[in-house]
mmCIF file of C-alpha atoms and ligand atoms in Angstrom:
data_model
loop_
_atom_site.group_PDB
_atom_site.id
_atom_site.type_symbol
_atom_site.label_atom_id
_atom_site.label_comp_id
_atom_site.label_asym_id
_atom_site.label_seq_id
_atom_site.Cartn_x
_atom_site.Cartn_y
_atom_site.Cartn_z
ATOM 1 C CA MET A 691 143.690 -0.147 148.110
ATOM 2 C CA ASP A 692 140.101 -1.377 148.513
ATOM 3 C CA GLN A 693 138.894 2.099 147.589
ATOM 4 C CA MET A 694 140.954 2.001 144.394
ATOM 5 C CA ILE A 695 139.536 -1.388 143.376
ATOM 6 C CA GLU A 696 136.037 -0.178 144.166
ATOM 7 C CA ARG A 697 136.595 2.956 142.053
ATOM 8 C CA GLU A 698 137.935 0.887 139.138
ATOM 9 C CA GLN A 699 134.958 -1.483 139.308
ATOM 10 C CA ARG A 700 132.564 1.484 139.376
ATOM 11 C CA LEU A 701 134.330 3.067 136.399
ATOM 12 C CA ALA A 702 134.230 -0.208 134.458
ATOM 13 C CA ALA A 703 130.487 -0.546 135.123
ATOM 14 C CA GLN A 704 129.937 3.071 133.996
ATOM 15 C CA ALA A 705 132.034 2.462 130.875
ATOM 16 C CA THR A 706 129.953 -0.632 130.067
ATOM 17 C CA ALA A 707 126.664 1.256 130.464
ATOM 18 C CA THR A 708 127.958 4.214 128.414
ATOM 19 C CA LEU A 709 129.250 2.002 125.609
ATOM 20 C CA LYS A 710 125.960 0.101 125.461
ATOM 21 C CA ALA A 711 124.136 3.447 125.298
ATOM 22 C CA ILE A 712 126.468 4.614 122.485
ATOM 23 C CA ALA A 713 125.687 1.392 120.621
ATOM 24 C CA ARG A 714 121.982 2.250 120.681
ATOM 25 C CA ARG A 715 122.414 5.876 119.472
ATOM 26 C CA PRO A 716 121.245 6.043 115.817
ATOM 27 C CA ASP A 717 122.848 9.495 115.346
ATOM 28 C CA ILE A 718 126.326 8.157 116.229
ATOM 29 C CA LYS A 719 125.822 5.053 114.096
ATOM 30 C CA GLY A 720 124.584 7.220 111.189
ATOM 31 C CA TYR A 721 127.581 9.539 111.516
ATOM 32 C CA ILE A 722 130.024 6.640 111.382
ATOM 33 C CA GLU A 723 128.293 4.953 108.456
ATOM 34 C CA HIS A 724 128.294 8.173 106.418
ATOM 35 C CA ASN A 725 131.834 9.194 107.227
ATOM 36 C CA PRO A 726 134.208 7.004 105.185
ATOM 37 C CA SER A 727 137.344 7.755 107.222
ATOM 38 C CA SER A 728 135.803 7.013 110.647
ATOM 39 C CA TYR A 729 134.074 3.956 109.123
ATOM 40 C CA ALA A 730 137.402 2.619 107.843
ATOM 41 C CA LEU A 731 139.138 3.271 111.167
ATOM 42 C CA LEU A 732 136.485 1.510 113.232
ATOM 43 C CA GLN A 733 136.420 -1.345 110.760
ATOM 44 C CA ARG A 734 140.049 -2.019 111.719
ATOM 45 C CA ALA A 735 138.949 -2.462 115.338
ATOM 46 C CA ALA A 736 135.990 -4.618 114.258
ATOM 47 C CA ALA A 737 138.281 -6.952 112.275
ATOM 48 C CA ARG A 738 139.294 -8.550 115.564
ATOM 49 C CA TYR A 739 135.721 -9.768 116.212
ATOM 50 C CA VAL A 740 133.960 -9.775 112.829
ATOM 51 C CA THR A 741 135.328 -11.782 109.923
ATOM 52 C CA GLY A 742 134.244 -9.204 107.315
ATOM 53 C CA GLU A 743 131.238 -7.797 105.524
ATOM 54 C CA GLU A 744 130.921 -10.660 103.031
ATOM 55 C CA ARG A 745 129.851 -14.284 103.491
ATOM 56 C CA SER A 746 132.961 -15.504 101.661
ATOM 57 C CA MET A 747 135.166 -13.973 104.379
ATOM 58 C CA ALA A 748 133.309 -15.824 107.132
ATOM 59 C CA LEU A 749 133.533 -19.096 105.205
ATOM 60 C CA GLU A 750 137.264 -18.627 104.691
ATOM 61 C CA VAL A 751 137.878 -18.098 108.424
ATOM 62 C CA ALA A 752 135.504 -20.970 109.260
ATOM 63 C CA ASN A 753 137.444 -23.355 107.011
ATOM 64 C CA GLN A 754 140.710 -22.298 108.609
ATOM 65 C CA LEU A 755 139.316 -22.891 112.117
ATOM 66 C CA ILE A 756 137.987 -26.286 111.060
ATOM 67 C CA SER A 757 141.484 -27.143 109.797
ATOM 68 C CA TYR A 758 142.706 -26.278 113.338
ATOM 69 C CA ASP A 759 140.130 -28.800 114.656
ATOM 70 C CA TYR A 760 137.462 -26.420 115.970
ATOM 71 C CA ALA A 761 133.741 -26.580 115.272
ATOM 72 C CA VAL A 762 132.137 -23.363 114.020
ATOM 73 C CA SER A 763 128.971 -21.311 114.287
ATOM 74 C CA LEU A 764 128.249 -18.590 111.746
ATOM 75 C CA GLU A 765 126.009 -15.575 112.186
ATOM 76 C CA TYR A 766 124.967 -13.022 109.591
ATOM 77 C CA ILE A 767 124.787 -10.002 111.897
ATOM 78 C CA GLY A 768 121.466 -8.240 112.181
ATOM 79 C CA GLU A 769 118.534 -7.724 114.517
ATOM 80 C CA ASN A 770 115.382 -5.690 115.029
ATOM 81 C CA THR A 771 114.574 -5.568 111.318
ATOM 82 C CA VAL A 772 111.337 -3.671 110.774
ATOM 83 C CA SER A 773 110.808 -3.639 107.016
ATOM 84 C CA LEU A 774 109.484 -6.659 105.173
ATOM 85 C CA ALA A 775 112.101 -6.199 102.419
ATOM 86 C CA ALA A 776 114.970 -6.236 104.940
ATOM 87 C CA CYS A 777 113.562 -9.382 106.613
ATOM 88 C CA GLU A 778 113.371 -11.095 103.209
ATOM 89 C CA GLN A 779 116.929 -10.025 102.401
ATOM 90 C CA ALA A 780 118.186 -11.457 105.728
ATOM 91 C CA GLN A 781 116.268 -14.663 105.100
ATOM 92 C CA GLN A 782 117.803 -15.029 101.637
ATOM 93 C CA GLU A 783 121.300 -14.389 102.946
ATOM 94 C CA LEU A 784 120.871 -17.004 105.689
ATOM 95 C CA ALA A 785 119.471 -19.488 103.165
ATOM 96 C CA GLY A 786 122.459 -18.781 100.871
ATOM 97 C CA LEU A 787 124.821 -19.312 103.790
ATOM 98 C CA ILE A 788 123.296 -22.685 104.688
ATOM 99 C CA VAL A 789 123.374 -23.865 101.066
ATOM 100 C CA GLU A 790 126.977 -22.759 100.561
ATOM 101 C CA MET A 791 128.111 -24.446 103.773
ATOM 102 C CA GLY A 792 126.342 -27.600 102.584
ATOM 103 C CA GLU A 793 127.965 -27.382 99.142
ATOM 104 C CA GLN A 794 131.392 -27.033 100.750
ATOM 105 C CA GLY A 795 130.679 -30.121 102.883
ATOM 106 C CA MET A 796 131.211 -27.998 105.978
ATOM 107 C CA SER A 797 129.618 -29.306 109.146
ATOM 108 C CA GLY A 798 128.682 -26.342 111.258
ATOM 109 C CA ARG A 799 125.999 -24.287 112.864
ATOM 110 C CA VAL A 800 124.127 -21.214 111.670
ATOM 111 C CA SER A 801 122.898 -18.882 114.397
ATOM 112 C CA LEU A 802 120.320 -16.184 113.985
ATOM 113 C CA ASP A 803 118.203 -13.598 115.763
ATOM 114 C CA LEU A 804 114.499 -14.119 115.112
ATOM 115 C CA SER A 805 114.087 -10.328 115.038
ATOM 116 C CA HIS A 806 116.394 -10.321 112.007
ATOM 117 C CA ILE A 807 113.974 -12.447 109.983
ATOM 118 C CA GLY A 808 110.655 -10.932 110.945
ATOM 119 C CA LEU A 809 109.774 -11.230 114.635
ATOM 120 C CA LEU A 810 109.110 -7.486 114.936
ATOM 121 C CA VAL A 811 107.023 -7.394 111.746
ATOM 122 C CA ASP A 812 104.855 -10.421 112.457
ATOM 123 C CA ARG A 813 105.518 -13.510 114.552
ATOM 124 C CA GLU A 814 104.044 -15.729 111.804
ATOM 125 C CA LEU A 815 106.572 -14.300 109.334
ATOM 126 C CA ALA A 816 109.454 -15.179 111.664
ATOM 127 C CA LEU A 817 108.047 -18.698 112.108
ATOM 128 C CA ARG A 818 107.588 -19.160 108.358
ATOM 129 C CA HIS A 819 111.152 -18.020 107.693
ATOM 130 C CA LEU A 820 112.519 -20.215 110.469
ATOM 131 C CA LEU A 821 110.693 -23.274 109.125
ATOM 132 C CA GLN A 822 112.112 -22.609 105.646
ATOM 133 C CA LEU A 823 115.607 -22.373 107.123
ATOM 134 C CA GLY A 824 114.927 -25.473 109.227
ATOM 135 C CA GLU A 825 114.033 -27.459 106.118
ATOM 136 C CA LEU A 826 117.096 -26.212 104.269
ATOM 137 C CA SER A 827 119.466 -26.865 107.145
ATOM 138 C CA GLN A 828 118.126 -30.399 107.577
ATOM 139 C CA ARG A 829 118.763 -31.012 103.867
ATOM 140 C CA CYS A 830 122.303 -29.568 104.074
ATOM 141 C CA THR A 831 123.056 -31.192 107.484
ATOM 142 C CA ILE A 832 123.728 -27.841 109.063
ATOM 143 C CA GLU A 833 122.598 -27.094 112.622
ATOM 144 C CA LEU A 834 120.285 -24.119 113.120
ATOM 145 C CA PHE A 835 120.395 -22.179 116.373
ATOM 146 C CA ILE A 836 118.234 -19.362 117.716
ATOM 147 C CA SER A 837 119.905 -16.583 119.702
ATOM 148 C CA MET A 838 118.157 -14.970 122.660
ATOM 149 C CA GLU A 839 117.389 -11.248 122.596
ATOM 150 C CA GLU A 840 116.069 -8.651 125.076
ATOM 151 C CA SER A 841 113.589 -9.850 127.702
ATOM 152 C CA ALA A 842 110.686 -8.096 125.949
ATOM 153 C CA LYS A 843 111.067 -10.684 123.176
ATOM 154 C CA THR A 844 111.768 -13.811 125.261
ATOM 155 C CA GLU A 845 108.183 -15.083 125.262
ATOM 156 C CA SER A 846 107.716 -14.736 121.479
ATOM 157 C CA ILE A 847 111.138 -16.222 120.750
ATOM 158 C CA LEU A 848 110.401 -19.271 122.905
ATOM 159 C CA GLU A 849 106.969 -19.631 121.327
ATOM 160 C CA VAL A 850 108.360 -19.576 117.773
ATOM 161 C CA TYR A 851 111.103 -21.993 118.851
ATOM 162 C CA ARG A 852 108.563 -24.413 120.393
ATOM 163 C CA GLN A 853 106.512 -24.474 117.193
ATOM 164 C CA ALA A 854 109.532 -24.893 114.915
ATOM 165 C CA VAL A 855 111.329 -27.541 116.980
ATOM 166 C CA GLU A 856 108.272 -29.783 116.764
ATOM 167 C CA VAL A 857 108.831 -29.901 113.008
ATOM 168 C CA TYR A 858 112.649 -29.751 112.976
ATOM 169 C CA PRO A 859 113.905 -31.268 116.259
ATOM 170 C CA LEU A 860 117.511 -30.309 115.548
ATOM 171 C CA ILE A 861 116.852 -26.564 115.938
ATOM 172 C CA GLY A 862 118.645 -25.235 119.007
ATOM 173 C CA ILE A 863 117.806 -22.494 121.477
ATOM 174 C CA THR A 864 119.859 -20.083 123.597
ATOM 175 C CA LEU A 865 118.970 -19.538 127.257
ATOM 176 C CA GLN A 866 120.130 -16.548 129.300
ATOM 177 C CA ALA A 867 121.079 -17.424 132.860
ATOM 178 C CA GLN A 868 120.626 -13.783 133.894
ATOM 179 C CA LEU A 869 116.832 -13.820 133.486
ATOM 180 C CA ASN A 870 114.861 -14.879 136.563
ATOM 181 C CA ARG A 871 112.374 -16.721 134.363
ATOM 182 C CA THR A 872 114.997 -18.981 132.738
ATOM 183 C CA PRO A 873 115.130 -21.787 135.362
ATOM 184 C CA SER A 874 111.405 -22.320 134.931
ATOM 185 C CA ASP A 875 111.642 -22.088 131.093
ATOM 186 C CA ALA A 876 114.434 -24.664 131.226
ATOM 187 C CA LEU A 877 112.376 -27.032 133.389
ATOM 188 C CA ASP A 878 109.584 -26.850 130.787
ATOM 189 C CA MET A 879 111.693 -27.095 127.672
ATOM 190 C CA LEU A 880 114.771 -29.222 128.197
ATOM 191 C CA ALA A 881 114.303 -32.823 127.080
ATOM 192 C CA PRO A 882 116.618 -35.611 125.899
ATOM 193 C CA GLY A 883 118.339 -34.406 122.724
ATOM 194 C CA THR A 884 117.405 -30.723 123.094
ATOM 195 C CA ARG A 885 120.115 -28.495 121.653
ATOM 196 C CA VAL A 886 120.735 -25.717 124.108
ATOM 197 C CA ARG A 887 123.306 -22.954 124.392
ATOM 198 C CA ILE A 888 123.652 -21.426 127.848
ATOM 199 C CA VAL A 889 124.853 -17.809 128.069
ATOM 200 C CA LYS A 890 124.965 -15.315 130.920
ATOM 201 C CA GLY A 891 123.079 -12.722 128.848
ATOM 202 C CA ALA A 892 124.264 -9.662 126.941
ATOM 203 C CA PHE A 893 121.443 -7.193 127.622
ATOM 204 C CA GLU A 894 120.943 -4.590 130.346
ATOM 205 C CA GLU A 895 117.805 -5.766 132.146
ATOM 206 C CA LEU A 896 115.937 -4.420 135.174
ATOM 207 C CA ASP A 897 117.098 -5.939 138.453
ATOM 208 C CA THR A 898 113.485 -6.929 139.117
ATOM 209 C CA ILE A 899 113.693 -9.530 136.344
ATOM 210 C CA ALA A 900 117.387 -10.368 136.048
ATOM 211 C CA LEU A 901 120.631 -10.871 137.912
ATOM 212 C CA SER A 902 123.694 -8.800 137.118
ATOM 213 C CA ARG A 903 127.180 -10.359 136.916
ATOM 214 C CA SER A 904 127.646 -11.978 140.340
ATOM 215 C CA ALA A 905 128.349 -15.217 142.165
ATOM 216 C CA GLU A 906 124.577 -15.736 142.249
ATOM 217 C CA LEU A 907 124.444 -15.576 138.448
ATOM 218 C CA ASP A 908 127.300 -18.079 138.168
ATOM 219 C CA GLU A 909 125.430 -20.363 140.567
ATOM 220 C CA ARG A 910 122.298 -20.163 138.428
ATOM 221 C CA TYR A 911 124.378 -20.855 135.309
ATOM 222 C CA LYS A 912 125.687 -24.020 136.986
ATOM 223 C CA GLU A 913 122.182 -25.136 137.972
ATOM 224 C CA LEU A 914 120.955 -24.691 134.395
ATOM 225 C CA PHE A 915 123.926 -26.638 133.119
ATOM 226 C CA GLU A 916 123.318 -29.471 135.600
ATOM 227 C CA LEU A 917 119.663 -29.652 134.631
ATOM 228 C CA ALA A 918 120.594 -29.791 130.932
ATOM 229 C CA VAL A 919 123.090 -32.574 131.665
ATOM 230 C CA GLN A 920 120.535 -34.550 133.689
ATOM 231 C CA ARG A 921 118.002 -34.188 130.879
ATOM 232 C CA GLY A 922 120.484 -35.532 128.294
ATOM 233 C CA CYS A 923 120.727 -32.367 126.190
ATOM 234 C CA HIS A 924 123.365 -31.323 123.660
ATOM 235 C CA ILE A 925 124.866 -28.400 125.536
ATOM 236 C CA SER A 926 127.005 -25.481 124.442
ATOM 237 C CA ILE A 927 128.654 -23.770 127.380
ATOM 238 C CA ALA A 928 128.878 -20.280 125.859
ATOM 239 C CA THR A 929 130.973 -18.124 128.155
ATOM 240 C CA HIS A 930 134.517 -16.724 128.326
ATOM 241 C CA ASP A 931 134.587 -17.005 132.105
ATOM 242 C CA GLU A 932 137.445 -19.440 132.705
ATOM 243 C CA ALA A 933 136.630 -20.095 136.368
ATOM 244 C CA LEU A 934 133.034 -20.924 135.476
ATOM 245 C CA ILE A 935 134.115 -23.141 132.564
ATOM 246 C CA ASN A 936 136.516 -25.044 134.833
ATOM 247 C CA SER A 937 133.881 -25.672 137.471
ATOM 248 C CA LEU A 938 131.357 -26.876 134.847
ATOM 249 C CA LEU A 939 133.871 -29.209 133.248
ATOM 250 C CA GLN A 940 134.419 -30.879 136.616
ATOM 251 C CA TYR A 941 130.775 -31.822 136.829
ATOM 252 C CA GLU A 942 130.554 -35.584 136.574
ATOM 253 C CA SER A 943 128.007 -37.975 135.038
ATOM 254 C CA GLN A 944 127.871 -36.309 131.645
ATOM 255 C CA GLU A 945 127.340 -39.626 129.805
ATOM 256 C CA ALA A 946 123.850 -39.005 128.474
ATOM 257 C CA ALA A 947 124.533 -35.429 127.482
ATOM 258 C CA SER A 948 127.047 -33.990 125.056
ATOM 259 C CA VAL A 949 128.936 -30.892 126.113
ATOM 260 C CA GLU A 950 131.053 -28.436 124.158
ATOM 261 C CA LEU A 951 132.529 -25.003 124.792
ATOM 262 C CA GLU A 952 131.467 -22.188 122.488
ATOM 263 C CA LEU A 953 133.304 -18.847 122.438
ATOM 264 C CA LEU A 954 133.016 -15.719 120.331
ATOM 265 C CA TYR A 955 135.618 -15.185 117.617
ATOM 266 C CA GLY A 956 138.332 -12.778 118.747
ATOM 267 C CA ILE A 957 137.666 -13.187 122.452
ATOM 268 C CA ARG A 958 140.148 -15.147 124.535
ATOM 269 C CA PRO A 959 141.685 -17.174 121.674
ATOM 270 C CA GLU A 960 144.405 -18.303 124.096
ATOM 271 C CA LEU A 961 141.713 -19.926 126.257
ATOM 272 C CA CYS A 962 140.315 -21.710 123.189
ATOM 273 C CA VAL A 963 143.772 -23.099 122.389
ATOM 274 C CA LYS A 964 144.229 -24.221 126.002
ATOM 275 C CA LEU A 965 140.851 -25.999 126.063
ATOM 276 C CA ARG A 966 141.572 -27.732 122.750
ATOM 277 C CA LYS A 967 144.960 -28.866 124.085
ATOM 278 C CA GLN A 968 143.178 -30.315 127.103
ATOM 279 C CA GLY A 969 141.027 -32.285 124.654
ATOM 280 C CA TYR A 970 137.692 -30.463 125.058
ATOM 281 C CA PRO A 971 135.533 -29.826 121.990
ATOM 282 C CA VAL A 972 135.518 -26.097 121.238
ATOM 283 C CA ARG A 973 133.259 -24.209 118.845
ATOM 284 C CA ILE A 974 134.087 -20.706 117.626
ATOM 285 C CA TYR A 975 131.207 -18.347 116.905
ATOM 286 C CA LEU A 976 131.943 -16.246 113.813
ATOM 287 C CA THR A 977 130.052 -13.241 112.528
ATOM 288 C CA TYR A 978 129.949 -11.335 109.257
ATOM 289 C CA GLY A 979 127.873 -8.637 107.619
ATOM 290 C CA GLN A 980 127.474 -4.900 107.226
ATOM 291 C CA GLU A 981 125.926 -4.410 110.686
ATOM 292 C CA TRP A 982 129.231 -4.906 112.496
ATOM 293 C CA TYR A 983 129.153 -1.558 114.319
ATOM 294 C CA LEU A 984 126.644 -2.649 116.978
ATOM 295 C CA TYR A 985 128.438 -5.956 117.406
ATOM 296 C CA LEU A 986 131.772 -4.171 117.956
ATOM 297 C CA CYS A 987 130.205 -1.835 120.559
ATOM 298 C CA HIS A 988 128.824 -4.838 122.471
ATOM 299 C CA ARG A 989 132.164 -6.647 122.527
ATOM 300 C CA ILE A 990 133.886 -3.543 123.869
ATOM 301 C CA ALA A 991 131.095 -2.708 126.323
ATOM 302 C CA GLU A 992 131.087 -6.107 127.987
ATOM 303 C CA TYR A 993 134.824 -5.854 128.651
ATOM 304 C CA PRO A 994 135.941 -2.190 128.681
ATOM 305 C CA PRO A 995 139.703 -2.985 128.494
ATOM 306 C CA ASN A 996 138.874 -3.931 124.881
ATOM 307 C CA LEU A 997 138.680 -0.189 124.276
ATOM 308 C CA PHE A 998 142.472 -0.082 124.569
ATOM 309 C CA GLN A 999 142.716 -3.050 122.205
ATOM 310 C CA ALA A 1000 140.487 -1.182 119.738
ATOM 311 C CA LEU A 1001 142.808 1.851 119.922
ATOM 312 C CA VAL A 1002 145.824 -0.341 119.257
ATOM 313 C CA ASP A 1003 144.026 -1.992 116.320
ATOM 314 C CA ILE A 1004 143.037 1.397 114.881
ATOM 315 C CA VAL A 1005 146.404 3.125 115.085
ATOM 316 C CA GLY A 1006 148.757 0.175 115.368
ATOM 317 C CA GLY A 1007 149.046 -0.562 111.667
ATOM 318 C CA GLN A 1008 148.992 -4.070 110.205
ATOM 319 C CA GLN A 1009 147.875 -6.674 112.729
ATOM 320 C CA GLU A 1010 148.255 -10.427 112.545
ATOM 321 C CA ALA A 1011 145.107 -12.086 111.159
ATOM 322 C CA PRO A 1012 143.113 -12.886 114.342
ATOM 323 C CA VAL A 1013 142.383 -16.415 113.128
ATOM 324 C CA LEU A 1014 146.081 -17.329 113.439
ATOM 325 C CA GLN A 1015 145.813 -16.978 117.225
ATOM 326 C CA TYR A 1016 143.636 -20.119 117.256
ATOM 327 C CA HIS A 1017 146.320 -22.370 115.850
ATOM 328 C CA VAL A 1018 146.872 -25.306 118.219
ATOM 329 C CA THR A 1019 150.536 -26.223 118.132
HETATM 330 C C1 LIG B 1269 128.720 -18.417 121.533
HETATM 331 C C2 LIG B 1269 128.009 -17.312 122.236
HETATM 332 C C3 LIG B 1269 126.712 -16.992 121.881
HETATM 333 C C4 LIG B 1269 126.033 -15.974 122.542
HETATM 334 N N1 LIG B 1269 124.712 -15.720 122.253
HETATM 335 C C5 LIG B 1269 124.030 -14.852 123.017
HETATM 336 C C6 LIG B 1269 122.628 -14.685 122.869
HETATM 337 O O1 LIG B 1269 121.991 -15.324 122.039
HETATM 338 N N2 LIG B 1269 122.005 -13.796 123.684
HETATM 339 C C7 LIG B 1269 122.684 -13.084 124.653
HETATM 340 O O2 LIG B 1269 122.056 -12.321 125.395
HETATM 341 N N3 LIG B 1269 124.006 -13.216 124.796
HETATM 342 C C8 LIG B 1269 124.694 -14.069 124.016
HETATM 343 N N4 LIG B 1269 126.043 -14.203 124.193
HETATM 344 C C9 LIG B 1269 126.773 -13.226 125.033
HETATM 345 C C10 LIG B 1269 126.763 -13.618 126.500
HETATM 346 O O3 LIG B 1269 125.473 -13.524 127.036
HETATM 347 C C11 LIG B 1269 127.675 -12.670 127.311
HETATM 348 O O4 LIG B 1269 127.216 -11.356 127.202
HETATM 349 C C12 LIG B 1269 129.118 -12.708 126.850
HETATM 350 O O5 LIG B 1269 129.521 -14.015 126.594
HETATM 351 C C13 LIG B 1269 130.044 -12.136 127.958
HETATM 352 O O6 LIG B 1269 129.814 -12.791 129.155
HETATM 353 P P1 LIG B 1269 130.692 -14.041 129.675
HETATM 354 O O7 LIG B 1269 129.779 -15.174 129.893
HETATM 355 O O8 LIG B 1269 131.806 -14.290 128.758
HETATM 356 O O9 LIG B 1269 131.176 -13.651 131.116
HETATM 357 P P2 LIG B 1269 131.539 -12.291 131.828
HETATM 358 O O10 LIG B 1269 131.231 -12.511 133.256
HETATM 359 O O11 LIG B 1269 130.905 -11.125 131.145
HETATM 360 O O12 LIG B 1269 133.080 -12.219 131.627
HETATM 361 C C14 LIG B 1269 133.936 -13.178 132.243
HETATM 362 C C15 LIG B 1269 135.336 -12.994 131.734
HETATM 363 O O13 LIG B 1269 135.380 -13.351 130.344
HETATM 364 C C16 LIG B 1269 136.238 -12.465 129.648
HETATM 365 N N5 LIG B 1269 135.433 -11.683 128.674
HETATM 366 C C17 LIG B 1269 134.104 -11.554 128.634
HETATM 367 N N6 LIG B 1269 133.730 -10.781 127.594
HETATM 368 C C18 LIG B 1269 134.865 -10.420 126.985
HETATM 369 C C19 LIG B 1269 135.155 -9.624 125.857
HETATM 370 N N7 LIG B 1269 134.207 -9.017 125.141
HETATM 371 N N8 LIG B 1269 136.451 -9.457 125.515
HETATM 372 C C20 LIG B 1269 137.443 -10.038 126.222
HETATM 373 N N9 LIG B 1269 137.223 -10.815 127.310
HETATM 374 C C21 LIG B 1269 135.965 -10.993 127.678
HETATM 375 C C22 LIG B 1269 136.885 -11.585 130.688
HETATM 376 O O14 LIG B 1269 138.054 -12.221 131.116
HETATM 377 C C23 LIG B 1269 135.854 -11.567 131.787
HETATM 378 O O15 LIG B 1269 136.413 -11.276 133.035
HETATM 379 C C24 LIG B 1269 126.716 -15.231 123.548
HETATM 380 C C25 LIG B 1269 128.023 -15.566 123.902
HETATM 381 C C26 LIG B 1269 128.669 -16.595 123.278
HETATM 382 C C27 LIG B 1269 130.059 -16.936 123.712
#
């Protein structure tokens, strides 16, 4: 029996690594994008996790979730943009998103990758774009949050964040528990009122600089959370790990801090409903945009059984709109 479990765990780890490698293969991505029938089929699988290609689709789902009493985060999918024109386009789309949310009177959060708006072209460009978005989001009372990317970018992301948050203190930052450097970054950065999202980390990193999924990683996650609570931060617990969530929610003396759960759209909606029923504030992280392929690969890779779900979604005909699964009865 033990051997079977061990074999299944090994296979799951291999499937995760293979799917992450597929996600990075430009030839496979190019084939799918230029082949209308495979594009349409995969899009059916993506519909579980991505609201659509257009901003209007994300706003529609966001409004429905708000009517179910959730908070929302919205991301225009994209990263590692290397042309100036593409960075400008991303910047304009994000600005349009913030303005439209403001016009609709929607209170919510916009999340972004700094490498989507210029970090790989020039750090100053990313900072300039972030400051423009910071100004706009302050005017529209929308929260602005920075995602965390591969470890090669951590230093520049934190540097741009530090400069921007001095001007716009409501900008938030994501910290990856998996990186060995994060506890020391957190000690430096977390202060009363800091907006911080704690994640385990989505990227394959060398074991010299990061922990893989393990009890040790969960322990570090808890320590980061406790530090953020003690420092009076606004904390988003961003994980789908129910056991970890339960142990964090038992942590006492949360008076100075504010704590919410934040989960990705399409992943464990039943857990979101349960947490809402228990009275916890829950935020759903929605994505939209044309770059959904990479996002879909990541969601499948981090939980290989989702491959079966993708097959069902592709061949199973009409599926219930995923947003309906969030309805709290
Ligand atoms: C709101 C939000 C923002 C994020 N932002 C970032 C970021 O900026 N940078 C970054 O590196 N990472 C980010 N992530 C991703 C995060 O780092 C993890 O890769 C991802 O959340 C999966 O890990 P986990 O914490 O859910 O726990 P895991 O230990 O990976 O999984 C625990 C359990 O959760 C469930 N689960 C996990 N993933 C899935 C899935 N795809 N489908 C179905 N069930 C699943 C399973 O039951 C699994 O056993 C973000 C995640 C969230 C929720």
